[in-house]
mmCIF file of C-alpha atoms in Angstrom:
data_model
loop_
_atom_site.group_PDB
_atom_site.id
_atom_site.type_symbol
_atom_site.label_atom_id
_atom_site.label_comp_id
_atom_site.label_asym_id
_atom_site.label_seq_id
_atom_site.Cartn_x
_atom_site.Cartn_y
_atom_site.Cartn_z
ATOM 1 C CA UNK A 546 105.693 49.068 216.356
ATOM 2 C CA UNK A 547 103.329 48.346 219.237
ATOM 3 C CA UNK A 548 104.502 45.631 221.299
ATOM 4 C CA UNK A 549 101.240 43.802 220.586
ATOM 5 C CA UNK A 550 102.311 43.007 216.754
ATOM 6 C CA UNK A 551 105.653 42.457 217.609
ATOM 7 C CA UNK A 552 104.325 39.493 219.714
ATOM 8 C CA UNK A 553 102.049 38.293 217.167
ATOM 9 C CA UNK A 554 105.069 38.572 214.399
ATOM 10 C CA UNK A 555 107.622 36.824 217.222
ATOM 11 C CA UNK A 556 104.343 33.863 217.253
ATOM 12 C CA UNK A 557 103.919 33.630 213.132
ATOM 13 C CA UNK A 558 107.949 33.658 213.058
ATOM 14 C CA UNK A 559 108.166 30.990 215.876
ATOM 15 C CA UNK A 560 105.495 28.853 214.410
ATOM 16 C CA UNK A 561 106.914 29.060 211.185
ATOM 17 C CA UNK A 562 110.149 27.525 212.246
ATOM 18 C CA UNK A 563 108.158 24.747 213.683
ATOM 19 C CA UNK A 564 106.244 24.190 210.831
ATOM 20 C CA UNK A 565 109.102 24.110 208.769
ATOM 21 C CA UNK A 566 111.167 21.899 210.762
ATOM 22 C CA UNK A 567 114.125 23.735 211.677
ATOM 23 C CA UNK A 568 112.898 23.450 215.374
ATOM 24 C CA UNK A 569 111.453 20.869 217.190
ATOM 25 C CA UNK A 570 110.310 20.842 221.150
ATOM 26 C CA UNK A 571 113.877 20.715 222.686
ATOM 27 C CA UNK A 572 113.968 24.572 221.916
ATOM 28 C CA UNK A 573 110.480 25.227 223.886
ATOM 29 C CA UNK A 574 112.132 23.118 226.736
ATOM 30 C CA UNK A 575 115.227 25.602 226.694
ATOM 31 C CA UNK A 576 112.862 28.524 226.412
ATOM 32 C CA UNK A 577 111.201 27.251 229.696
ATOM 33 C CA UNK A 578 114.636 27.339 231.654
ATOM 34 C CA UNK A 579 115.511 31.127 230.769
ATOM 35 C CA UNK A 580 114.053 33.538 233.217
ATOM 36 C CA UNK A 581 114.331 36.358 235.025
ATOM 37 C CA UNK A 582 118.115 35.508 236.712
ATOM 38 C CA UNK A 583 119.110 34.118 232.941
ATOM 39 C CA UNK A 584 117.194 36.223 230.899
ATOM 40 C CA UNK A 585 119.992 35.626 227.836
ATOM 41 C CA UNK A 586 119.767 31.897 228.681
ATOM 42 C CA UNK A 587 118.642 30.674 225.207
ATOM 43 C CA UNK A 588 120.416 32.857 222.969
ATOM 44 C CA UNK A 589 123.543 31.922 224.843
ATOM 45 C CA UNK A 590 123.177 27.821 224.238
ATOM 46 C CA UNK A 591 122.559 28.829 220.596
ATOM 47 C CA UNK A 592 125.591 30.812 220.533
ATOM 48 C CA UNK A 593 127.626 27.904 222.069
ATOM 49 C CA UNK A 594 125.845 25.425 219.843
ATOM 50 C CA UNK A 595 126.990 27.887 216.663
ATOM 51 C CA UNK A 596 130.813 27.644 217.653
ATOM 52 C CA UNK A 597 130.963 24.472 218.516
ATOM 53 C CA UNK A 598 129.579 23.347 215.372
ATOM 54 C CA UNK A 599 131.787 25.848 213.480
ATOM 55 C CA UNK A 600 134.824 24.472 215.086
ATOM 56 C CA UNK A 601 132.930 20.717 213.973
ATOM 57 C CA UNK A 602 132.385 21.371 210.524
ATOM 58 C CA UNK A 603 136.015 22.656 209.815
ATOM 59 C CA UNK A 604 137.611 19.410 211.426
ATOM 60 C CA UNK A 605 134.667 17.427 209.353
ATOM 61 C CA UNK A 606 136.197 19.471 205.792
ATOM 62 C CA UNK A 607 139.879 19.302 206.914
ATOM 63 C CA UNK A 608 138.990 14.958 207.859
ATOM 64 C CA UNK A 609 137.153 14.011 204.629
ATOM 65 C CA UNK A 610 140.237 16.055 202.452
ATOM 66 C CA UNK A 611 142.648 13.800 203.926
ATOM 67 C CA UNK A 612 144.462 11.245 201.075
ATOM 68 C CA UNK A 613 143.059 8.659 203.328
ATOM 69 C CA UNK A 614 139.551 9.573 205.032
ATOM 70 C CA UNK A 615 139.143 8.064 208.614
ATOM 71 C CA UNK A 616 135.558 7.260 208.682
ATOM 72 C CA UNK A 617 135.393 6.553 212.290
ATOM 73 C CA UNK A 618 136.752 9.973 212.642
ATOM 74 C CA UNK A 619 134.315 11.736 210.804
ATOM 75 C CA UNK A 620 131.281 9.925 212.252
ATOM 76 C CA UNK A 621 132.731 10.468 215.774
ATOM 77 C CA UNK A 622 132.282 14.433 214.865
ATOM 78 C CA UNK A 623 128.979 13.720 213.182
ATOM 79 C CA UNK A 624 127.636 12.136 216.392
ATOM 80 C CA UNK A 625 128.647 14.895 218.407
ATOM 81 C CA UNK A 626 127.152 17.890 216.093
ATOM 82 C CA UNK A 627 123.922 15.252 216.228
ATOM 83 C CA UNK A 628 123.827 15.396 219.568
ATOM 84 C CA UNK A 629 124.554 19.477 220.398
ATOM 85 C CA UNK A 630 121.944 19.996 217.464
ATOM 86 C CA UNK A 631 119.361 17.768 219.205
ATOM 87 C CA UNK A 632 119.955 19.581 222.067
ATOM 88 C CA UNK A 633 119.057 23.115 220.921
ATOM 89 C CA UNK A 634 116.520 21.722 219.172
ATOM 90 C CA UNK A 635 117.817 22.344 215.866
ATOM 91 C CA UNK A 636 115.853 19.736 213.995
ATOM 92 C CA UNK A 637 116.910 19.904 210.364
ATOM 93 C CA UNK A 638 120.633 20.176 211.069
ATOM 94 C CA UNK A 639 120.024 16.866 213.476
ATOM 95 C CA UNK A 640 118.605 14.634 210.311
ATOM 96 C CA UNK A 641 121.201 15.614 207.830
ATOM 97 C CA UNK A 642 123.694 14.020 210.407
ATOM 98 C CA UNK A 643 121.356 10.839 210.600
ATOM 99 C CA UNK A 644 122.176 10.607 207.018
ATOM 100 C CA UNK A 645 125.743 11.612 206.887
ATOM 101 C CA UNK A 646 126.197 8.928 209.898
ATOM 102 C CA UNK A 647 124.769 6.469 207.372
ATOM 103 C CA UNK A 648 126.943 7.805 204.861
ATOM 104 C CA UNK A 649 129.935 7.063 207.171
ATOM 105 C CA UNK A 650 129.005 3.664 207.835
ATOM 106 C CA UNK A 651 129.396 2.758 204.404
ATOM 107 C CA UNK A 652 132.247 4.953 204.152
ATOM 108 C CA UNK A 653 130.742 6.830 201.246
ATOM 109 C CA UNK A 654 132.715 9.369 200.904
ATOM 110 C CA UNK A 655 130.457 11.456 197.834
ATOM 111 C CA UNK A 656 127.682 10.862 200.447
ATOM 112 C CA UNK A 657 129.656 12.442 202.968
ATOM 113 C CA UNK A 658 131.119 15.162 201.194
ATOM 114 C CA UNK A 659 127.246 15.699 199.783
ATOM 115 C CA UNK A 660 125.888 15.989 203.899
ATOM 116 C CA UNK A 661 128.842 18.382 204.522
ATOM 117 C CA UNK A 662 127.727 20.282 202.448
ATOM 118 C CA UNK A 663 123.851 20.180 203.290
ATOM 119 C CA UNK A 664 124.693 20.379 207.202
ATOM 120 C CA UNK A 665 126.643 23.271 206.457
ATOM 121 C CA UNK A 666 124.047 25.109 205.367
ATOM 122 C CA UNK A 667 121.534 23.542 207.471
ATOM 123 C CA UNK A 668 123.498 25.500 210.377
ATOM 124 C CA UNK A 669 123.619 28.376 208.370
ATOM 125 C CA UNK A 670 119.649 28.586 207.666
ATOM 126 C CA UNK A 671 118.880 28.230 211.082
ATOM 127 C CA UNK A 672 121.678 30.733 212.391
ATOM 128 C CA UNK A 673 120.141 33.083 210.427
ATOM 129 C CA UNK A 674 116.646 32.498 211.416
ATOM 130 C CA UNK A 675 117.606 32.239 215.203
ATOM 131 C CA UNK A 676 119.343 35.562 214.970
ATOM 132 C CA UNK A 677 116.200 37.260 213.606
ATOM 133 C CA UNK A 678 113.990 35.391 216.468
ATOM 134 C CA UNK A 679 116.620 36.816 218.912
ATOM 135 C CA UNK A 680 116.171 40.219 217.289
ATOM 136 C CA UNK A 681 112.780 40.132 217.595
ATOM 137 C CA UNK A 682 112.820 39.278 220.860
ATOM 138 C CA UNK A 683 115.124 42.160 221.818
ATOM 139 C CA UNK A 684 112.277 44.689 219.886
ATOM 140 C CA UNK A 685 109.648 43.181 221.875
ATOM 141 C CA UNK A 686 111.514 43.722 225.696
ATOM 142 C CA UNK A 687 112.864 47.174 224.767
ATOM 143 C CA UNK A 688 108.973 48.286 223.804
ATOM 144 C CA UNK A 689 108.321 46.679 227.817
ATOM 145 C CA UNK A 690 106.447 43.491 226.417
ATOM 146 C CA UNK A 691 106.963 39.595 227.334
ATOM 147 C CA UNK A 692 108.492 37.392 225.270
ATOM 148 C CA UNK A 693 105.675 35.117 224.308
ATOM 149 C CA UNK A 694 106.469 31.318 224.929
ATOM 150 C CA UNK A 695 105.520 27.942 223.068
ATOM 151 C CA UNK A 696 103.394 26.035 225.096
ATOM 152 C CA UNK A 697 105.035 22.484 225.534
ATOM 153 C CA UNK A 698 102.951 20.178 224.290
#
């Protein structure tokens, strides 16, 4: 495929995300610190922001199974995969943990056991769609074309 398409299918995909709300501007502010001398940079934050919140989610499941759930606990780990999602830019994952914070305030535990679930595969959607972005990406520098990038505003 000519590297020309590929750049107008990375745009639609990109734009799509956008639109969509799985992204928000934090990721075009990490796409504007990868260059030449980190040319992995973003795909490397996502992969950190994918383990982390792995290793997140399993404490969340093994917290809320507990006899007695320790709410404090599991909002503690809710703040922190609100605040690495935030950071990536990962937009939908972020407002599921507005609402599972809210849950934990109120120590709800359906609620929380409900946003589990949702963030779960909140991190899963957008896994998936970062991988193919990354993919695409990949197609685009092994045909010798640029990346194309979100302008910030």
């Amino acid at each position: 495929m000519e590297v020309s398409r590929l750049q107008r299918r990375y745009i639609d995909f990109i734009s799509a995300l956008f639109h969509e709300g799985f992204l928000d501007s934090q990721f075009t502010e990490l796409q504007h610190l990868q260059d030449e001398s980190n040319p992995d940079f973003v795909s490397e934050v996502a992969s950190l922001f994918f383990e982390d919140s792995e290793r997140l989610l399993n404490e969340l499941s093994r917290t809320l199974d507990q006899q007695t759930v320790d709410f404090k606990k599991i909002d503690a780990h809710v703040h922190q995969l609100k605040g690495s999602s935030a950071s990536i830019g990962a937009q939908r994952v972020k407002n599921v943990c507005l609402t599972f914070r809210s849950c934990c305030d109120e120590n709800n535990l359906e609620g929380c056991l409900g946003c589990l679930q949702q963030v779960k595969q909140e991190c899963y959607l957008v896994k998936n769609k970062l991988d193919a972005l990354f993919r695409l990406e990949q197609q685009i520098l092994a045909t010798g074309g640029v990346v194309p990038i979100m302008s910030k505003d």
